[in-house]
mmCIF file of C-alpha atoms and ligand atoms in Angstrom:
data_model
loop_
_atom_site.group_PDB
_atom_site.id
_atom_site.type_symbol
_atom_site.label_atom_id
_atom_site.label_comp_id
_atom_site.label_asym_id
_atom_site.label_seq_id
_atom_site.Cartn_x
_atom_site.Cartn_y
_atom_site.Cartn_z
ATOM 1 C CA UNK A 1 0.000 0.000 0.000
ATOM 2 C CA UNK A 2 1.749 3.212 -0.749
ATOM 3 C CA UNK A 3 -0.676 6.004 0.883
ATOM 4 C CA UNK A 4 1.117 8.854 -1.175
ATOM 5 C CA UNK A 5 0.170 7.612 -4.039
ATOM 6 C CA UNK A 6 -3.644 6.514 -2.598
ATOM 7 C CA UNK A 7 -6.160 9.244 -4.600
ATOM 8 C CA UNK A 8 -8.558 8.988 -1.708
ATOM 9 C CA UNK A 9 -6.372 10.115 0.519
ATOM 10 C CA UNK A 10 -6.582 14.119 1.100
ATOM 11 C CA UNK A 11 -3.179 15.850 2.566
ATOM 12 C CA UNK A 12 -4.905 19.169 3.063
ATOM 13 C CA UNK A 13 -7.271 18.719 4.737
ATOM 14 C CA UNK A 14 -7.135 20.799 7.194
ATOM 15 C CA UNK A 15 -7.388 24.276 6.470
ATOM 16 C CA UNK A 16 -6.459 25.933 9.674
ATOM 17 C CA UNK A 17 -3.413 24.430 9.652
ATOM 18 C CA UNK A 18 -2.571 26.841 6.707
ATOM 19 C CA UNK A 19 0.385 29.540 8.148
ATOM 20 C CA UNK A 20 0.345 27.846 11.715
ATOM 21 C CA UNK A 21 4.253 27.177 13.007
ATOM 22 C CA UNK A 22 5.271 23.765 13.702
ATOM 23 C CA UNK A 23 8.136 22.083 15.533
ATOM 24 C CA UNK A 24 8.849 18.662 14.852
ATOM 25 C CA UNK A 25 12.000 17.413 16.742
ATOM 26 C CA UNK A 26 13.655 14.709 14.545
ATOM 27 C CA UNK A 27 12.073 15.844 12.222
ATOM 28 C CA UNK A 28 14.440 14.539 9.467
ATOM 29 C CA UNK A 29 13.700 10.674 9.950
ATOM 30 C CA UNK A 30 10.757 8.268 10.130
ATOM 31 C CA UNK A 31 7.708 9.599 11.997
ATOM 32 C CA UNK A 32 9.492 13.268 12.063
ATOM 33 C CA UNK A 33 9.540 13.498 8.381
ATOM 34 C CA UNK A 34 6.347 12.246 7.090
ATOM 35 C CA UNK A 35 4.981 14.506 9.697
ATOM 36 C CA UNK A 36 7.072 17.442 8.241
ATOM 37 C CA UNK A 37 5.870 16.320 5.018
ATOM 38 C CA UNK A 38 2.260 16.050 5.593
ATOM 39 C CA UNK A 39 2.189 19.500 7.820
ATOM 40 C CA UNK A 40 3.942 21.231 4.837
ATOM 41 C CA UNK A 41 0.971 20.032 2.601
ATOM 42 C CA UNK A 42 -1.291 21.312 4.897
ATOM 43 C CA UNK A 43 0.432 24.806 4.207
ATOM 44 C CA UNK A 44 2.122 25.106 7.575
ATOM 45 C CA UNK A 45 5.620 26.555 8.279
ATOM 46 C CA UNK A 46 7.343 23.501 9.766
ATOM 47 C CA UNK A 47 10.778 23.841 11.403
ATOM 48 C CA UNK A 48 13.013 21.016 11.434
ATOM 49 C CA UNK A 49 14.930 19.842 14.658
ATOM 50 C CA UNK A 50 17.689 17.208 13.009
ATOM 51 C CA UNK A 51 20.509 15.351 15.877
ATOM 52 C CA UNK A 52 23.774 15.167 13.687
ATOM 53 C CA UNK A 53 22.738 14.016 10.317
ATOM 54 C CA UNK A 54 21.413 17.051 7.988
ATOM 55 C CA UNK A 55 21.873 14.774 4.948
ATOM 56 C CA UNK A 56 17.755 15.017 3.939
ATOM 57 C CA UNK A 57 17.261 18.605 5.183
ATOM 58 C CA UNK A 58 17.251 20.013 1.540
ATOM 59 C CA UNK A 59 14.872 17.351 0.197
ATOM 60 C CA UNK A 60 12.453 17.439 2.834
ATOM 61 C CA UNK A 61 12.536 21.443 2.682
ATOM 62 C CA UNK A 62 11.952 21.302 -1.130
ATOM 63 C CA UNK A 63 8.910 18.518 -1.269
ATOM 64 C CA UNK A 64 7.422 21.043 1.572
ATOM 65 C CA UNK A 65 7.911 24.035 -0.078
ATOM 66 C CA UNK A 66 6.749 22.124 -3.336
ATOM 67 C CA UNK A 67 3.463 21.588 -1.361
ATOM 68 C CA UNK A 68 2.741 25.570 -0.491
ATOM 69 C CA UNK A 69 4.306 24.904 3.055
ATOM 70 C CA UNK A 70 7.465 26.888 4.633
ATOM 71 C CA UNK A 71 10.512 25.269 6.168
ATOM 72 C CA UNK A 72 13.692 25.563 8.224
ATOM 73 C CA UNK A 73 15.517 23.742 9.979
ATOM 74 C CA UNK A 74 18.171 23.657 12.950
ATOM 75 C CA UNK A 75 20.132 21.218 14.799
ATOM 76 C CA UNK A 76 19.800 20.534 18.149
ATOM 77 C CA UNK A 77 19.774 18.169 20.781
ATOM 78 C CA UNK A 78 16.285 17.557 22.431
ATOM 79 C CA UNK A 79 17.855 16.504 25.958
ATOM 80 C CA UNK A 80 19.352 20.497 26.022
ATOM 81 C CA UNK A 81 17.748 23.053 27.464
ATOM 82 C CA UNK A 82 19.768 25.300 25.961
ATOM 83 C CA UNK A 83 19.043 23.474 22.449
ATOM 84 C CA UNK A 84 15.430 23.077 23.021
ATOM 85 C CA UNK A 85 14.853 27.271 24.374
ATOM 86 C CA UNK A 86 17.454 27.641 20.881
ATOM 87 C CA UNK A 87 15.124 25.563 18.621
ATOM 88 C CA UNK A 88 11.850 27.311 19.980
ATOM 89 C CA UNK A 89 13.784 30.841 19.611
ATOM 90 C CA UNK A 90 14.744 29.823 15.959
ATOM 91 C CA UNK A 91 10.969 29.157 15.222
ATOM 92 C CA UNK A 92 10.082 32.459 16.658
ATOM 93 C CA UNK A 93 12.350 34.295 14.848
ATOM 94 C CA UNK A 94 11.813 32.614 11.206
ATOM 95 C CA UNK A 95 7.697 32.301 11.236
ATOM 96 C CA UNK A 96 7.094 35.051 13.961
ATOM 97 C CA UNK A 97 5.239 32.337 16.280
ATOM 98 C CA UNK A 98 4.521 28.947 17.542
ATOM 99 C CA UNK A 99 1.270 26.815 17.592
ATOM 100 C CA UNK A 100 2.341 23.554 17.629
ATOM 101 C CA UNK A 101 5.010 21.255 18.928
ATOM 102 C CA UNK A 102 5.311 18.142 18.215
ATOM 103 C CA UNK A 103 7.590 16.030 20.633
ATOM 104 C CA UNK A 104 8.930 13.393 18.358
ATOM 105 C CA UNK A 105 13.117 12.240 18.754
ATOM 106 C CA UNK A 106 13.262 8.902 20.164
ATOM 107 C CA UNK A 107 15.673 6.328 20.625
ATOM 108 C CA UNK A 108 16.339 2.683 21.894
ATOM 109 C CA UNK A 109 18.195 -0.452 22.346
ATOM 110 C CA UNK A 110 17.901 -3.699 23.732
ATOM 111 C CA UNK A 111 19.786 -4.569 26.472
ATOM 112 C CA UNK A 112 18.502 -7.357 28.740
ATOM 113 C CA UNK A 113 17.551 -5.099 32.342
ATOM 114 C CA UNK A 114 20.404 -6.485 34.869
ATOM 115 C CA UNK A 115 23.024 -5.714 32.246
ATOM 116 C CA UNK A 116 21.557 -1.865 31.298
ATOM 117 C CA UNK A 117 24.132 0.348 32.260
ATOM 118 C CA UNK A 118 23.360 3.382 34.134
ATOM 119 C CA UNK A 119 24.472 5.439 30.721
ATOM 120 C CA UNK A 120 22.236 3.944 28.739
ATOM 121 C CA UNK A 121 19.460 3.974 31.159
ATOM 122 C CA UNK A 122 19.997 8.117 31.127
ATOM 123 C CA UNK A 123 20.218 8.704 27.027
ATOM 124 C CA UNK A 124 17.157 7.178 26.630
ATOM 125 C CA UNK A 125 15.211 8.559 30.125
ATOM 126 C CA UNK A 126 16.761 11.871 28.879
ATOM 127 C CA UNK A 127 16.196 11.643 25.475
ATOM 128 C CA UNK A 128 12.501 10.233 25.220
ATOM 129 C CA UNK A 129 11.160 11.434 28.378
ATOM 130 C CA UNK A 130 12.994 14.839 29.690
ATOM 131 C CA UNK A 131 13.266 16.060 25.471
ATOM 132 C CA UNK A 132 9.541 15.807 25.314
ATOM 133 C CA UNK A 133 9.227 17.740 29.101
ATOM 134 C CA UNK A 134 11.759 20.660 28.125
ATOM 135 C CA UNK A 135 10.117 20.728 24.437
ATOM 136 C CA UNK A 136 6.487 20.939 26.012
ATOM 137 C CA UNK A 137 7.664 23.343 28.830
ATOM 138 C CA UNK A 138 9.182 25.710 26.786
ATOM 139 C CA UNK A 139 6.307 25.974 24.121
ATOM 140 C CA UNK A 140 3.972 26.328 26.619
ATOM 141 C CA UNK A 141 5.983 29.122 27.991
ATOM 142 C CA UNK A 142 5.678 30.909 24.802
ATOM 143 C CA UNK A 143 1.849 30.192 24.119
ATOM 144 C CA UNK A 144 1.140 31.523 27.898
ATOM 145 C CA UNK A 145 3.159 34.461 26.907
ATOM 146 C CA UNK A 146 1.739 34.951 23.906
ATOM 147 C CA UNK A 147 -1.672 33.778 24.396
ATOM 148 C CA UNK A 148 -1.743 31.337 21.945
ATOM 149 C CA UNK A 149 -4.373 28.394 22.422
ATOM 150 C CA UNK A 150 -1.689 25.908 21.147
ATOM 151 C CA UNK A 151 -1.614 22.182 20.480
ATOM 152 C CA UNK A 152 1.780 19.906 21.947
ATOM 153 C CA UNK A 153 1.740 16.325 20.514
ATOM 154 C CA UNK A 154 4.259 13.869 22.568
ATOM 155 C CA UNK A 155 5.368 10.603 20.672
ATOM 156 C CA UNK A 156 4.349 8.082 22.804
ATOM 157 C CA UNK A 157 4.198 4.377 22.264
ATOM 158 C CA UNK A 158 2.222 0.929 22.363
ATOM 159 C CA UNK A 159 5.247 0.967 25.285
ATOM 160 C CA UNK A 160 3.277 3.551 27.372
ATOM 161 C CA UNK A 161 1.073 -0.162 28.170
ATOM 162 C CA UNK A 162 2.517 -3.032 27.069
ATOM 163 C CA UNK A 163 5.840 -4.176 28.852
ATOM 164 C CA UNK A 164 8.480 -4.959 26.558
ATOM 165 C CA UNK A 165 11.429 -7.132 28.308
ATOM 166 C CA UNK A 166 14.997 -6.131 27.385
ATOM 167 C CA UNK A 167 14.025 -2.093 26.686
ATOM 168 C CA UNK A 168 12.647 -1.163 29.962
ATOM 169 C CA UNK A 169 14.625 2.298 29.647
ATOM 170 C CA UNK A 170 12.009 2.523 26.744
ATOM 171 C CA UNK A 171 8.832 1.659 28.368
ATOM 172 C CA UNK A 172 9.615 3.185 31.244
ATOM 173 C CA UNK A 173 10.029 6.754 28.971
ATOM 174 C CA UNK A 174 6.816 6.477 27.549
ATOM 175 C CA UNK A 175 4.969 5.424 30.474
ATOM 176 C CA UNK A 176 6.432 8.590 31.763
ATOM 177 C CA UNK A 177 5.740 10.976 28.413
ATOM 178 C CA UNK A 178 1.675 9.252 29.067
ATOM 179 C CA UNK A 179 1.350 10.798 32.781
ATOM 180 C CA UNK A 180 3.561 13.953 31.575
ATOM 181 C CA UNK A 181 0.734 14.408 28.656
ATOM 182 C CA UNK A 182 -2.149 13.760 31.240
ATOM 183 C CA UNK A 183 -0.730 15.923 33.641
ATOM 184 C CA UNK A 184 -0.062 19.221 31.011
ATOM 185 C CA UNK A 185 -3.357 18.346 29.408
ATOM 186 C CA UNK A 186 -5.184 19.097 33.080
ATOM 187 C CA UNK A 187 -2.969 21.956 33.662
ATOM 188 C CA UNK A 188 -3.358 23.959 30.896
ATOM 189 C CA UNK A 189 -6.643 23.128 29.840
ATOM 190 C CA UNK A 190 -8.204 26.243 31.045
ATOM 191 C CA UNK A 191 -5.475 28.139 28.977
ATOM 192 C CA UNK A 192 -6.644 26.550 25.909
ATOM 193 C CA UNK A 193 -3.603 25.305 25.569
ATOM 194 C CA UNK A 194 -4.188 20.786 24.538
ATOM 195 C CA UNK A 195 -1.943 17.943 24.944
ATOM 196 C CA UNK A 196 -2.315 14.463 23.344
ATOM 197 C CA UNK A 197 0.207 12.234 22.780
ATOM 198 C CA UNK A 198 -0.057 9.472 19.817
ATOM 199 C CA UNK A 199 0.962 5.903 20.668
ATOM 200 C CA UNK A 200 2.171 4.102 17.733
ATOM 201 C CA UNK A 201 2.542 0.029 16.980
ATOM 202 C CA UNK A 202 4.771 -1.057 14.839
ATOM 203 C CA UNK A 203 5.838 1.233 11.912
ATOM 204 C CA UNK A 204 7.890 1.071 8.933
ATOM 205 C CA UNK A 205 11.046 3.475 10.092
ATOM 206 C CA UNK A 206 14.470 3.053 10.522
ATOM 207 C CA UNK A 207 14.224 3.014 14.490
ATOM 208 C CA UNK A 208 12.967 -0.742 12.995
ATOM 209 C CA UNK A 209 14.967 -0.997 10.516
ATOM 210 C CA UNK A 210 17.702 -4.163 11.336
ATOM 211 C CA UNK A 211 13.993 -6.177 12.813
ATOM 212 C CA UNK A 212 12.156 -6.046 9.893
ATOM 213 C CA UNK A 213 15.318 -6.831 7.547
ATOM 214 C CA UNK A 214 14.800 -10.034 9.027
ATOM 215 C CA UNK A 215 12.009 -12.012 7.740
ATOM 216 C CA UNK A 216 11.472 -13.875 11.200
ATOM 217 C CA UNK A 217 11.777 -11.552 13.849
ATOM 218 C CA UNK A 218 9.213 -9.497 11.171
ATOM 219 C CA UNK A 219 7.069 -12.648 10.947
ATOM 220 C CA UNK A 220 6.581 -12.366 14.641
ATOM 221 C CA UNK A 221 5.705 -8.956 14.880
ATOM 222 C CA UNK A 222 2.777 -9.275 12.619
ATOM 223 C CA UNK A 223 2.070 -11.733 14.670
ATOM 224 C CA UNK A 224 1.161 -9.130 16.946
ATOM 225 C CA UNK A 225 -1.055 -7.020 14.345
ATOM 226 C CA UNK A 226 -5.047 -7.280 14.410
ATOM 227 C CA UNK A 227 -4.766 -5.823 11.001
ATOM 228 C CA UNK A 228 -1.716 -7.791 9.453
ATOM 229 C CA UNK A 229 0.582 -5.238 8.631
ATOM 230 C CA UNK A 230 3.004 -2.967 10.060
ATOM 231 C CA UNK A 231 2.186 0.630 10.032
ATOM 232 C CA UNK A 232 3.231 3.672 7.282
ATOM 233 C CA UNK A 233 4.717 6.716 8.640
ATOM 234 C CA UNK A 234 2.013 8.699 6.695
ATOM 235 C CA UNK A 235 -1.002 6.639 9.344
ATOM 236 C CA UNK A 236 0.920 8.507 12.021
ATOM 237 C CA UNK A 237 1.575 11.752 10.588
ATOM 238 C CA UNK A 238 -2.651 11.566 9.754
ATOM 239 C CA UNK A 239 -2.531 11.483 13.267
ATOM 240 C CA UNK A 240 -0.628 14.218 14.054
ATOM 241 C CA UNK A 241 -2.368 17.070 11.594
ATOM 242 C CA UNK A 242 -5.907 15.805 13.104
ATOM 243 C CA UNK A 243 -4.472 16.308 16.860
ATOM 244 C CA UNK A 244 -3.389 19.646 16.008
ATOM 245 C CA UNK A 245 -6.257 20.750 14.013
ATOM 246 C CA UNK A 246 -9.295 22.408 14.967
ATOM 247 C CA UNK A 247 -11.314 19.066 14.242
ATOM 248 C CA UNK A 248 -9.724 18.214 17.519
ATOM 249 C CA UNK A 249 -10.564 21.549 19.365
ATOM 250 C CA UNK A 250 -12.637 19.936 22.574
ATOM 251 C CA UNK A 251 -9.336 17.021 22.443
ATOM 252 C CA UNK A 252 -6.995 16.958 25.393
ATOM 253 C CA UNK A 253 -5.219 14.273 27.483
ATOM 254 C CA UNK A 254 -5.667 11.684 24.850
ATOM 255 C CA UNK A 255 -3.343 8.919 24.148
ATOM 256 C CA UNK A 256 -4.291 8.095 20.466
ATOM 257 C CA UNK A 257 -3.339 4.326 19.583
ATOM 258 C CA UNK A 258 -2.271 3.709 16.099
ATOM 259 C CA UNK A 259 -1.539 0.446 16.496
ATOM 260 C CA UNK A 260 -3.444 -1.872 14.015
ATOM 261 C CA UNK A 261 -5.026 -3.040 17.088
ATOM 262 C CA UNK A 262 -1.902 -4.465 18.751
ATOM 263 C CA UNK A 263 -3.051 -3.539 22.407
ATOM 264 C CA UNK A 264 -6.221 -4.869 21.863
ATOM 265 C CA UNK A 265 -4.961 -8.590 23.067
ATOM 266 C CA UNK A 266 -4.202 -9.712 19.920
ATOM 267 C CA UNK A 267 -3.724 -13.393 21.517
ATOM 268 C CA UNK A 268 -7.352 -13.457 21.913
ATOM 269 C CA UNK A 269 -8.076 -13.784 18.098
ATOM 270 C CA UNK A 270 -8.643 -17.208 16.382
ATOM 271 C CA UNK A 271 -10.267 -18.609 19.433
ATOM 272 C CA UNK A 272 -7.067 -18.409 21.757
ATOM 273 C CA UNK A 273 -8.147 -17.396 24.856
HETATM 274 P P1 LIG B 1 13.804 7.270 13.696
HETATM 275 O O1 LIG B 1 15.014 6.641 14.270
HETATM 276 O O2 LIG B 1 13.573 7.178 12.233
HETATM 277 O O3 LIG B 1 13.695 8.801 14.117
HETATM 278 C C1 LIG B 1 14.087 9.289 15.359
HETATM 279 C C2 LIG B 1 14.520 10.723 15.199
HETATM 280 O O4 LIG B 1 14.883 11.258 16.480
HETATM 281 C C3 LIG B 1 15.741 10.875 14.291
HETATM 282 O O5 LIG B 1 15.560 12.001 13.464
HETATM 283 C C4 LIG B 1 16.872 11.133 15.269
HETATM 284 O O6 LIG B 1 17.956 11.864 14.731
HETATM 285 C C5 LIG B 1 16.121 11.942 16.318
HETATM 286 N N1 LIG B 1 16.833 12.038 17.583
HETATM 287 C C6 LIG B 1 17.375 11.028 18.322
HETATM 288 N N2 LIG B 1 17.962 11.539 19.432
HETATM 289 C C7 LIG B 1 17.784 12.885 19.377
HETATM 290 C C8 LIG B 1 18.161 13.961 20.216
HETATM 291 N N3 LIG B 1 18.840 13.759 21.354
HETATM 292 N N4 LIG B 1 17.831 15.216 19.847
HETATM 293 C C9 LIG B 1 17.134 15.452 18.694
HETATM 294 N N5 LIG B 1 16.760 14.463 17.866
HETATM 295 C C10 LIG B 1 17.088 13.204 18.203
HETATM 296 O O7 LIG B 1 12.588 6.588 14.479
HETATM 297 P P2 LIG B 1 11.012 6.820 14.406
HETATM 298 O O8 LIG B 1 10.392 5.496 14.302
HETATM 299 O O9 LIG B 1 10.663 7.839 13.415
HETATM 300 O O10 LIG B 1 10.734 7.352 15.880
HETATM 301 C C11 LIG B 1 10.122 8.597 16.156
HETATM 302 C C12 LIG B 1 9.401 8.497 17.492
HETATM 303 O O11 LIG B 1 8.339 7.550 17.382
HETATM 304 C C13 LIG B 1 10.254 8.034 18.667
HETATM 305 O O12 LIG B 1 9.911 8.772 19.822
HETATM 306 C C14 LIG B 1 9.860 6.572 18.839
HETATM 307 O O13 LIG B 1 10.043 6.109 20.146
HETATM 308 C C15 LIG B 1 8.386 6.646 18.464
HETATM 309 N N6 LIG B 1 7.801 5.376 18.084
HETATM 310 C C16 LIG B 1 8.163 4.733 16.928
HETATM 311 C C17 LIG B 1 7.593 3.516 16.590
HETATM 312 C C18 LIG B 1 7.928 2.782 15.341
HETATM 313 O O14 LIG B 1 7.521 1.614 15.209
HETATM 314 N N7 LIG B 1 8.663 3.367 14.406
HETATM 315 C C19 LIG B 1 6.592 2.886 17.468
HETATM 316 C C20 LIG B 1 6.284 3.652 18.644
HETATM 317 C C21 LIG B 1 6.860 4.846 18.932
#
């Protein structure tokens, strides 16, 4: 299935998207860029938070611009402060404002849990859990300031539920980034001010890249699908431009699973159970 190519499938759909700033940190890879992609058809002025590689930054800035969207970018490293104030500063200063941040840059490993090292326990913790805090602190800063009725999407995971033996650094992070969402959700709800998080299954991006380039380890993932396939970047990034669209105005706290149905006890289908 290749859903840029699907007819039926609308990538501007959302008209008040048109000329609203985004922030998409890792923006450059996976998730990130087909959420770039599909903001910058809506017509928004995306910025571009990359790590280390800015290989793709031209070509993703060019397909958005192609589409009647802006773009920058700018490096930066999400578990900074100083990055993260520098990256929300750099959005300011290019597009004059910002109205949506979306808390993407993720990592992980596996490492079976009484061999994680402390180290590796912290890049991820940092990375996945205190980016997306310093990310969503500082843009709500700006929206209080500014009285902007933003929208702050965290990247969440099936992990925010389902254990998952040998990356507990990981599921631990997301549990965390689903209370963190909750908790800014309640908080600045009477500011107008929403925050979801989306909570994908298993999706075609390099983060998965060396699993499904094996055909067993992928065999027993879709195992673990309801709907028999792993995921396309693009069903997230649909995600993403709904959360932060109007359509979603009276929308806050939510965890939205885009899973194919994987936390829906997939063990119980074909009579097992
Ligand atoms: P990816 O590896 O393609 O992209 C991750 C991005 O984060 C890259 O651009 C990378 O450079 C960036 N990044 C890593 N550390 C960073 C840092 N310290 N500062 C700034 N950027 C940094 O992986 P993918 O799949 O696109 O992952 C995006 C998010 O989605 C992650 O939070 C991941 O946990 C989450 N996710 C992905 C799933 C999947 O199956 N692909 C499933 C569930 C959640």
């Amino acid at each position: 299935m290749d859903l840029q190519k699907d007819k039926e499938r609308r990538m501007d759909m959302y008209k008040d998207l048109e000329g609203k700033t985004v922030v998409i940190t890792g923006g450059n890879s996976g998730l990130g860029r087909a959420m770039a992609e599909r903001f910058g058809a809506e017509k928004s002025n995306v910025v571009i938070n990359y790590h280390s590689n800015d290989d793709n930054i031209d070509e993703i800035i060019e397909k958005i611009e192609n589409a009647g969207g802006k773009a920058s970018s700018i490096q930066g490293d999400v578990g900074s402060e100083e990055d993260v104030k520098r990256i929300i500063e750099h959005a300011v200063h290019t597009f004059g404002s910002l109205d949506v941040m979306v808390n993407n840059a993720g990592i992980e490993n596996e490492v079976p849990s009484e061999q994680l090292s402390l180290d590796d326990w912290n890049k991820v913790i940092n990375t996945n859990l205190t980016g997306q805090f310093l990310g969503s602190r500082e843009a709500i800063n700006y929206m209080l300031e500014n009285d902007i009725k933003g929208s702050i999407i965290n990247m969440s995971s099936v992990h925010q539920r389902i254990p998952w033996p040998h990356f507990v650094h990981y599921a631990a992070s997301k549990g965390g980034v689903k209370l963190m969402t909750e908790t800014l959700a309640l908080e600045f709800a009477p500011k107008g001010i929403r925050v979801n998080c989306i909570a994908p299954g298993a999706i075609d991006t390099p983060i998965n890249a060396e699993k499904f380039s094996d055909p067993e380890l992928e065999k027993g993932v879709l195992e673990l699908i309801p709907m028999g396939y792993i995921g396309k970047p693009e069903e997230i990034a649909a995600c993403a431009v709904w959360l932060a669209s109007k359509e979603a105005s009276y929308v806050t706290g939510l965890t939205l699973f885009a899973d194919g149905g994987m936390t829906q006890y997939p063990g119980f289908q074909a009579g097992k159970g």
